[in-house]
mmCIF file of C-alpha atoms in Angstrom:
data_model
loop_
_atom_site.group_PDB
_atom_site.id
_atom_site.type_symbol
_atom_site.label_atom_id
_atom_site.label_comp_id
_atom_site.label_asym_id
_atom_site.label_seq_id
_atom_site.Cartn_x
_atom_site.Cartn_y
_atom_site.Cartn_z
ATOM 1 C CA MET A 3 -0.001 -0.002 0.001
ATOM 2 C CA GLU A 4 2.840 2.375 0.777
ATOM 3 C CA MET A 5 4.411 1.703 -2.613
ATOM 4 C CA LEU A 6 1.091 2.353 -4.378
ATOM 5 C CA THR A 7 0.703 5.584 -2.407
ATOM 6 C CA PHE A 8 4.213 6.626 -3.362
ATOM 7 C CA PHE A 9 3.523 5.761 -7.017
ATOM 8 C CA ALA A 10 0.308 7.811 -7.102
ATOM 9 C CA ILE A 11 1.769 10.854 -5.341
ATOM 10 C CA VAL A 12 4.914 10.994 -7.472
ATOM 11 C CA ASN A 13 3.165 10.565 -10.816
ATOM 12 C CA PHE A 14 0.403 13.042 -9.989
ATOM 13 C CA GLY A 15 2.958 15.600 -8.789
ATOM 14 C CA VAL A 16 5.090 15.089 -11.888
ATOM 15 C CA ALA A 17 2.074 15.621 -14.160
ATOM 16 C CA VAL A 18 1.086 18.860 -12.402
ATOM 17 C CA ILE A 19 4.607 20.343 -12.229
ATOM 18 C CA THR A 20 5.567 19.409 -15.798
ATOM 19 C CA THR A 21 2.302 20.785 -17.184
ATOM 20 C CA ALA A 22 2.836 24.021 -15.251
ATOM 21 C CA CYS A 23 6.372 24.322 -16.647
ATOM 22 C CA TYR A 24 5.189 23.995 -20.242
ATOM 23 C CA PHE A 25 2.337 26.415 -19.602
ATOM 24 C CA ILE A 26 4.868 28.961 -18.291
ATOM 25 C CA LEU A 27 6.977 28.386 -21.406
ATOM 26 C CA TYR A 28 3.921 29.108 -23.536
ATOM 27 C CA CYS A 29 3.239 32.325 -21.611
ATOM 28 C CA CYS A 30 6.835 33.448 -22.198
ATOM 29 C CA THR A 31 7.147 32.485 -25.876
ATOM 30 C CA PHE A 32 3.506 32.276 -27.091
ATOM 31 C CA ASN A 33 4.475 29.138 -28.995
ATOM 32 C CA THR A 34 1.352 27.004 -29.376
ATOM 33 C CA GLU A 35 3.421 23.853 -29.829
ATOM 34 C CA TYR A 36 3.933 23.759 -26.054
ATOM 35 C CA LEU A 37 0.158 23.452 -25.666
ATOM 36 C CA PHE A 38 -0.871 21.089 -28.466
ATOM 37 C CA THR A 39 2.128 19.034 -29.580
ATOM 38 C CA VAL A 40 3.844 18.157 -26.293
ATOM 39 C CA HIS A 41 2.692 14.878 -24.747
ATOM 40 C CA ILE A 42 3.522 14.218 -21.102
ATOM 41 C CA HIS A 43 3.629 10.451 -20.565
ATOM 42 C CA GLY A 44 5.855 7.707 -19.231
ATOM 43 C CA LEU A 45 7.437 6.795 -15.905
ATOM 44 C CA ALA A 46 10.455 9.086 -15.959
ATOM 45 C CA GLY A 47 9.260 10.821 -12.802
ATOM 46 C CA TYR A 48 8.671 7.548 -10.987
ATOM 47 C CA ILE A 49 12.180 6.347 -11.940
ATOM 48 C CA ALA A 50 13.510 9.493 -10.277
ATOM 49 C CA GLY A 51 11.386 8.728 -7.211
ATOM 50 C CA VAL A 52 12.779 5.213 -6.983
ATOM 51 C CA SER A 53 16.352 6.545 -7.191
ATOM 52 C CA VAL A 54 15.598 8.949 -4.334
ATOM 53 C CA ALA A 55 14.116 6.135 -2.237
ATOM 54 C CA VAL A 56 17.180 3.958 -2.871
ATOM 55 C CA LYS A 57 19.413 6.854 -1.837
ATOM 56 C CA GLN A 58 17.437 7.129 1.393
ATOM 57 C CA ILE A 59 17.761 3.421 2.208
ATOM 58 C CA MET A 60 21.327 2.667 1.030
ATOM 59 C CA PRO A 61 23.129 5.982 0.428
ATOM 60 C CA ASP A 62 26.711 4.695 0.661
ATOM 61 C CA LEU A 63 26.389 1.579 -1.502
ATOM 62 C CA VAL A 64 29.078 1.781 -4.211
ATOM 63 C CA ILE A 65 27.735 0.857 -7.654
ATOM 64 C CA ILE A 66 30.843 1.286 -9.776
ATOM 65 C CA LYS A 67 34.426 2.491 -9.308
ATOM 66 C CA THR A 68 35.828 4.831 -11.950
ATOM 67 C CA PRO A 69 39.205 6.573 -12.350
ATOM 68 C CA PHE A 70 37.459 9.813 -11.329
ATOM 69 C CA GLY A 71 35.991 8.331 -8.125
ATOM 70 C CA LYS A 72 33.294 6.061 -6.786
ATOM 71 C CA LEU A 73 29.691 6.195 -8.008
ATOM 72 C CA SER A 74 27.298 5.430 -5.158
ATOM 73 C CA ASN A 75 23.539 5.585 -4.715
ATOM 74 C CA ARG A 76 23.716 9.152 -3.430
ATOM 75 C CA ASN A 77 25.087 10.290 -6.811
ATOM 76 C CA ILE A 78 22.520 8.548 -9.027
ATOM 77 C CA PRO A 79 19.636 11.132 -8.999
ATOM 78 C CA LEU A 80 21.772 14.136 -9.942
ATOM 79 C CA THR A 81 23.874 12.133 -12.421
ATOM 80 C CA VAL A 82 20.822 10.895 -14.313
ATOM 81 C CA SER A 83 19.381 14.437 -14.321
ATOM 82 C CA PHE A 84 22.491 15.817 -16.027
ATOM 83 C CA LEU A 85 22.630 12.912 -18.455
ATOM 84 C CA SER A 86 18.971 13.450 -19.418
ATOM 85 C CA VAL A 87 19.668 17.113 -20.168
ATOM 86 C CA ILE A 88 22.697 16.196 -22.299
ATOM 87 C CA PHE A 89 20.776 13.493 -24.193
ATOM 88 C CA LYS A 90 17.931 15.948 -24.796
ATOM 89 C CA LEU A 91 20.338 18.513 -26.283
ATOM 90 C CA VAL A 92 21.857 15.837 -28.490
ATOM 91 C CA GLY A 93 18.398 14.675 -29.590
ATOM 92 C CA LEU A 94 18.328 11.207 -28.048
ATOM 93 C CA LEU A 95 15.461 11.996 -25.639
ATOM 94 C CA ASP A 96 12.230 13.933 -25.778
ATOM 95 C CA GLY A 97 12.032 17.330 -24.173
ATOM 96 C CA THR A 98 9.631 16.113 -21.493
ATOM 97 C CA TYR A 99 12.020 13.553 -20.027
ATOM 98 C CA PRO A 100 14.399 15.973 -18.184
ATOM 99 C CA SER A 101 11.520 18.030 -16.795
ATOM 100 C CA MET A 102 9.630 14.902 -15.677
ATOM 101 C CA PHE A 103 12.710 13.380 -14.060
ATOM 102 C CA PHE A 104 13.573 16.547 -12.146
ATOM 103 C CA SER A 105 9.943 16.956 -11.088
ATOM 104 C CA GLY A 106 9.857 13.364 -9.836
ATOM 105 C CA LEU A 107 13.051 13.993 -7.908
ATOM 106 C CA LEU A 108 11.558 17.018 -6.148
ATOM 107 C CA VAL A 109 8.167 15.451 -5.418
ATOM 108 C CA SER A 110 9.589 12.172 -4.086
ATOM 109 C CA TRP A 111 12.142 13.933 -1.883
ATOM 110 C CA VAL A 112 9.543 16.305 -0.406
ATOM 111 C CA TYR A 113 7.196 13.392 0.330
ATOM 112 C CA LEU A 114 9.852 11.155 1.895
ATOM 113 C CA ARG A 115 11.446 14.033 3.776
ATOM 114 C CA PHE A 116 8.363 15.646 5.321
ATOM 115 C CA TYR A 117 5.108 13.745 4.757
ATOM 116 C CA GLN A 118 5.656 9.978 4.704
ATOM 117 C CA LYS A 119 3.854 8.459 7.685
ATOM 118 C CA HIS A 120 5.672 5.790 9.711
ATOM 119 C CA THR A 121 4.331 3.034 11.918
ATOM 120 C CA ASN A 122 5.264 4.884 15.122
ATOM 121 C CA GLY A 123 3.113 7.864 14.157
ATOM 122 C CA SER A 124 5.960 10.143 13.037
ATOM 123 C CA ARG A 125 6.298 11.655 9.592
ATOM 124 C CA GLY A 126 9.213 12.137 7.242
ATOM 125 C CA ASP A 127 12.907 11.422 7.578
ATOM 126 C CA MET A 128 14.939 14.270 9.047
ATOM 127 C CA ALA A 129 18.298 12.501 8.800
ATOM 128 C CA ASP A 130 21.332 14.636 7.974
ATOM 129 C CA TYR A 131 22.333 12.423 5.038
ATOM 130 C CA PHE A 132 18.923 12.957 3.385
ATOM 131 C CA THR A 133 19.021 16.739 3.048
ATOM 132 C CA PHE A 134 18.493 18.336 -0.338
ATOM 133 C CA ALA A 135 22.117 19.504 -0.408
ATOM 134 C CA SER A 136 23.287 15.879 -0.070
ATOM 135 C CA PHE A 137 22.238 15.252 -3.689
ATOM 136 C CA PHE A 138 25.053 17.539 -4.862
ATOM 137 C CA PRO A 139 28.855 17.194 -4.646
ATOM 138 C CA ASN A 140 30.528 18.203 -1.406
ATOM 139 C CA VAL A 141 32.095 21.302 -2.971
ATOM 140 C CA ILE A 142 28.785 23.037 -3.712
ATOM 141 C CA GLN A 143 26.783 21.692 -0.781
ATOM 142 C CA PRO A 144 27.173 24.810 1.482
ATOM 143 C CA PRO A 145 25.516 27.298 -0.944
ATOM 144 C CA ILE A 146 22.833 24.750 -1.843
ATOM 145 C CA ALA A 147 22.159 24.208 1.860
ATOM 146 C CA VAL A 148 21.757 27.953 2.435
ATOM 147 C CA LEU A 149 19.317 28.242 -0.481
ATOM 148 C CA SER A 150 17.278 25.170 0.473
ATOM 149 C CA ASN A 151 17.088 26.231 4.121
ATOM 150 C CA SER A 152 15.847 29.662 3.089
ATOM 151 C CA ILE A 153 13.131 28.128 0.917
ATOM 152 C CA HIS A 154 12.144 25.752 3.728
ATOM 153 C CA SER A 155 11.890 28.639 6.189
ATOM 154 C CA GLY A 156 9.605 30.493 3.794
ATOM 155 C CA LEU A 157 7.396 27.432 3.353
ATOM 156 C CA VAL A 158 7.200 27.021 7.126
ATOM 157 C CA ARG A 159 6.042 30.610 7.505
ATOM 158 C CA ILE A 160 3.175 30.183 5.047
ATOM 159 C CA GLY A 161 2.195 26.833 6.608
ATOM 160 C CA ILE A 162 3.060 24.412 3.805
ATOM 161 C CA CYS A 163 5.884 22.674 5.688
ATOM 162 C CA ARG A 164 6.190 22.055 9.404
ATOM 163 C CA LYS A 165 9.049 23.213 11.550
ATOM 164 C CA VAL A 166 11.568 20.638 12.750
ATOM 165 C CA VAL A 167 11.233 20.139 16.510
ATOM 166 C CA ARG A 168 14.218 18.899 18.504
ATOM 167 C CA LYS A 169 13.711 17.690 22.087
ATOM 168 C CA PHE A 170 16.522 17.590 24.645
ATOM 169 C CA ASP A 171 16.154 15.344 27.677
ATOM 170 C CA ILE A 172 18.279 17.146 30.307
ATOM 171 C CA ALA A 173 17.045 14.860 33.108
ATOM 172 C CA ASN A 174 18.823 11.866 31.586
ATOM 173 C CA PRO A 175 21.804 11.116 33.869
ATOM 174 C CA THR A 176 23.813 9.425 31.137
ATOM 175 C CA GLY A 177 23.836 12.480 28.905
ATOM 176 C CA ILE A 178 21.651 14.506 26.598
ATOM 177 C CA THR A 179 19.304 12.619 24.310
ATOM 178 C CA VAL A 180 18.278 14.308 21.083
ATOM 179 C CA SER A 181 14.926 13.212 19.716
ATOM 180 C CA VAL A 182 14.205 14.101 16.106
ATOM 181 C CA PRO A 183 10.744 13.340 14.721
ATOM 182 C CA GLY A 184 10.445 11.017 11.786
ATOM 183 C CA GLY A 185 12.230 7.947 10.495
ATOM 184 C CA THR A 186 12.723 6.167 13.840
ATOM 185 C CA ASP A 187 10.672 3.004 13.401
ATOM 186 C CA GLN A 188 12.131 -0.482 13.450
ATOM 187 C CA HIS A 189 12.798 -0.536 9.697
ATOM 188 C CA ASP A 190 14.794 2.700 9.779
ATOM 189 C CA MET A 191 16.689 1.633 12.904
ATOM 190 C CA GLU A 192 17.696 -1.654 11.274
ATOM 191 C CA ARG A 193 18.712 0.145 8.063
ATOM 192 C CA ARG A 194 20.904 2.593 9.921
ATOM 193 C CA ARG A 195 22.423 -0.192 12.019
ATOM 194 C CA GLN A 196 23.401 -2.074 8.863
ATOM 195 C CA ILE A 197 24.986 1.080 7.409
ATOM 196 C CA ALA A 198 26.985 1.650 10.598
ATOM 197 C CA LEU A 199 28.159 -1.991 10.724
ATOM 198 C CA LYS A 200 29.243 -1.882 7.094
ATOM 199 C CA ALA A 201 31.227 1.324 7.603
ATOM 200 C CA LEU A 202 32.881 -0.103 10.730
ATOM 201 C CA SER A 203 33.849 -3.357 9.004
ATOM 202 C CA GLU A 204 35.360 -1.493 6.046
ATOM 203 C CA ARG A 205 37.402 0.723 8.368
ATOM 204 C CA LEU A 206 38.653 -2.249 10.397
ATOM 205 C CA SER A 207 39.621 -4.239 7.298
ATOM 206 C CA LYS A 208 41.494 -1.243 5.869
ATOM 207 C CA SER A 209 43.324 -0.677 9.145
ATOM 208 C CA TYR A 210 44.285 -4.369 9.359
ATOM 209 C CA SER A 211 45.644 -4.420 5.796
ATOM 210 C CA ASP A 212 47.719 -1.298 6.422
ATOM 211 C CA LYS A 213 49.303 -2.626 9.629
ATOM 212 C CA GLN A 214 49.933 -6.238 8.514
ATOM 213 C CA PRO A 215 53.731 -6.856 8.309
ATOM 214 C CA LEU A 216 55.373 -8.337 5.267
ATOM 215 C CA ILE A 217 56.346 -12.001 5.637
ATOM 216 C CA PRO A 218 59.883 -12.689 4.342
ATOM 217 C CA SER A 219 60.418 -15.618 2.035
ATOM 218 C CA LYS A 220 63.415 -16.882 4.095
ATOM 219 C CA PRO A 221 64.193 -16.395 7.766
ATOM 220 C CA ASN A 222 66.676 -13.635 8.339
ATOM 221 C CA THR A 223 69.358 -15.259 10.461
ATOM 222 C CA LYS A 224 71.686 -13.074 12.467
ATOM 223 C CA PRO A 225 75.366 -13.790 11.753
ATOM 224 C CA LEU A 226 77.279 -15.002 14.766
ATOM 225 C CA ILE A 227 80.358 -12.844 14.083
ATOM 226 C CA PRO A 228 81.856 -10.245 16.422
ATOM 227 C CA SER A 229 81.096 -6.692 15.357
ATOM 228 C CA ASN A 230 84.791 -5.736 15.179
ATOM 229 C CA LYS A 231 85.590 -8.323 12.481
ATOM 230 C CA SER A 232 84.392 -7.982 8.920
ATOM 231 C CA SER A 233 85.548 -11.360 7.577
ATOM 232 C CA VAL A 234 86.804 -14.797 8.677
ATOM 233 C CA SER A 235 90.503 -15.293 8.014
ATOM 234 C CA GLU A 236 91.187 -18.239 10.283
ATOM 235 C CA PRO A 237 90.621 -21.806 9.096
ATOM 236 C CA ILE A 238 87.725 -23.849 10.300
ATOM 237 C CA PRO A 239 88.624 -25.001 13.801
ATOM 238 C CA SER A 240 86.845 -28.350 13.646
ATOM 239 C CA THR A 241 84.920 -30.507 11.256
ATOM 240 C CA SER A 242 81.802 -30.299 13.428
ATOM 241 C CA GLU A 243 81.420 -26.614 12.619
ATOM 242 C CA GLN A 244 80.089 -25.683 9.205
ATOM 243 C CA LEU A 245 80.610 -22.305 7.607
ATOM 244 C CA GLN A 246 78.013 -21.362 5.022
ATOM 245 C CA ILE A 247 77.565 -18.088 3.140
ATOM 246 C CA LEU A 248 73.988 -17.552 2.026
ATOM 247 C CA PRO A 249 73.016 -15.817 -1.248
ATOM 248 C CA SER A 250 71.757 -12.848 0.788
ATOM 249 C CA GLN A 251 75.365 -12.192 2.024
ATOM 250 C CA HIS A 252 74.562 -13.390 5.581
ATOM 251 C CA LEU A 253 76.999 -15.682 7.421
ATOM 252 C CA GLN A 254 75.396 -18.656 9.166
ATOM 253 C CA ILE A 255 77.298 -20.961 11.522
ATOM 254 C CA ASN A 256 75.585 -24.170 12.587
ATOM 255 C CA ILE A 257 77.072 -25.502 15.827
ATOM 256 C CA PRO A 258 75.870 -28.815 17.281
ATOM 257 C CA PRO A 259 75.092 -28.885 20.992
ATOM 258 C CA SER A 260 78.349 -29.589 22.846
ATOM 259 C CA GLU A 261 80.480 -28.178 25.578
ATOM 260 C CA PRO A 262 81.625 -24.652 24.810
ATOM 261 C CA THR A 263 85.272 -24.338 23.826
ATOM 262 C CA LYS A 264 87.551 -21.417 23.546
ATOM 263 C CA SER A 265 86.973 -21.083 19.836
ATOM 264 C CA ASP A 266 83.198 -21.076 20.374
ATOM 265 C CA THR A 267 83.309 -18.124 22.709
#
């Protein structure tokens, strides 16, 4: 039922926003083709909604590794938006596809961020990794965050969006507990636990591989020669002692267990 609700909301919102965009284009250009020849159809907006939902559930899952960096689920919505614009300019896609995809991205994010009802009675998902600025690269996230926060504040003032309420439990003896509404049911808790365990295991495996010592192919034996002598000029004192020079230029003397003699010391 939740998936059907999500499907209906996203597609209806995409139809309204895309139609409004083409109507504004007609008002600016007075080109009647925007009214009578453009057909808004397909599931481009719903594909964008699914990509946003996947980003919400598994944001750090790496899809492919490229020489320019890793492509994860958090990069898919914006990447497909840019590719749709490029393909439209080249002529491989219809003009409605980029506008429908971007509209589906906005509608699905607004619904999942503020209005989706959870089993515990809360609404939305106010996690820090699901902000609107998180869809963009880290370099341009600060200005996008300022712009999106300003728009959200304006929508809160006119009553379209609700204000985020944070509760601090000062009476807790173990510390301060921050309670953020939305996205705290069992499904979200399990999802976030899996993300934390995956990040911890990757960090531990990387740390272990960096600190693991190299295993030599042959044991490095310490030569039993006094430090003030660089070579052996005397003949072998007895046949029980064997003098062997290894290929690695180390001197190894194998002495059988016997009573120490003057030559041994």
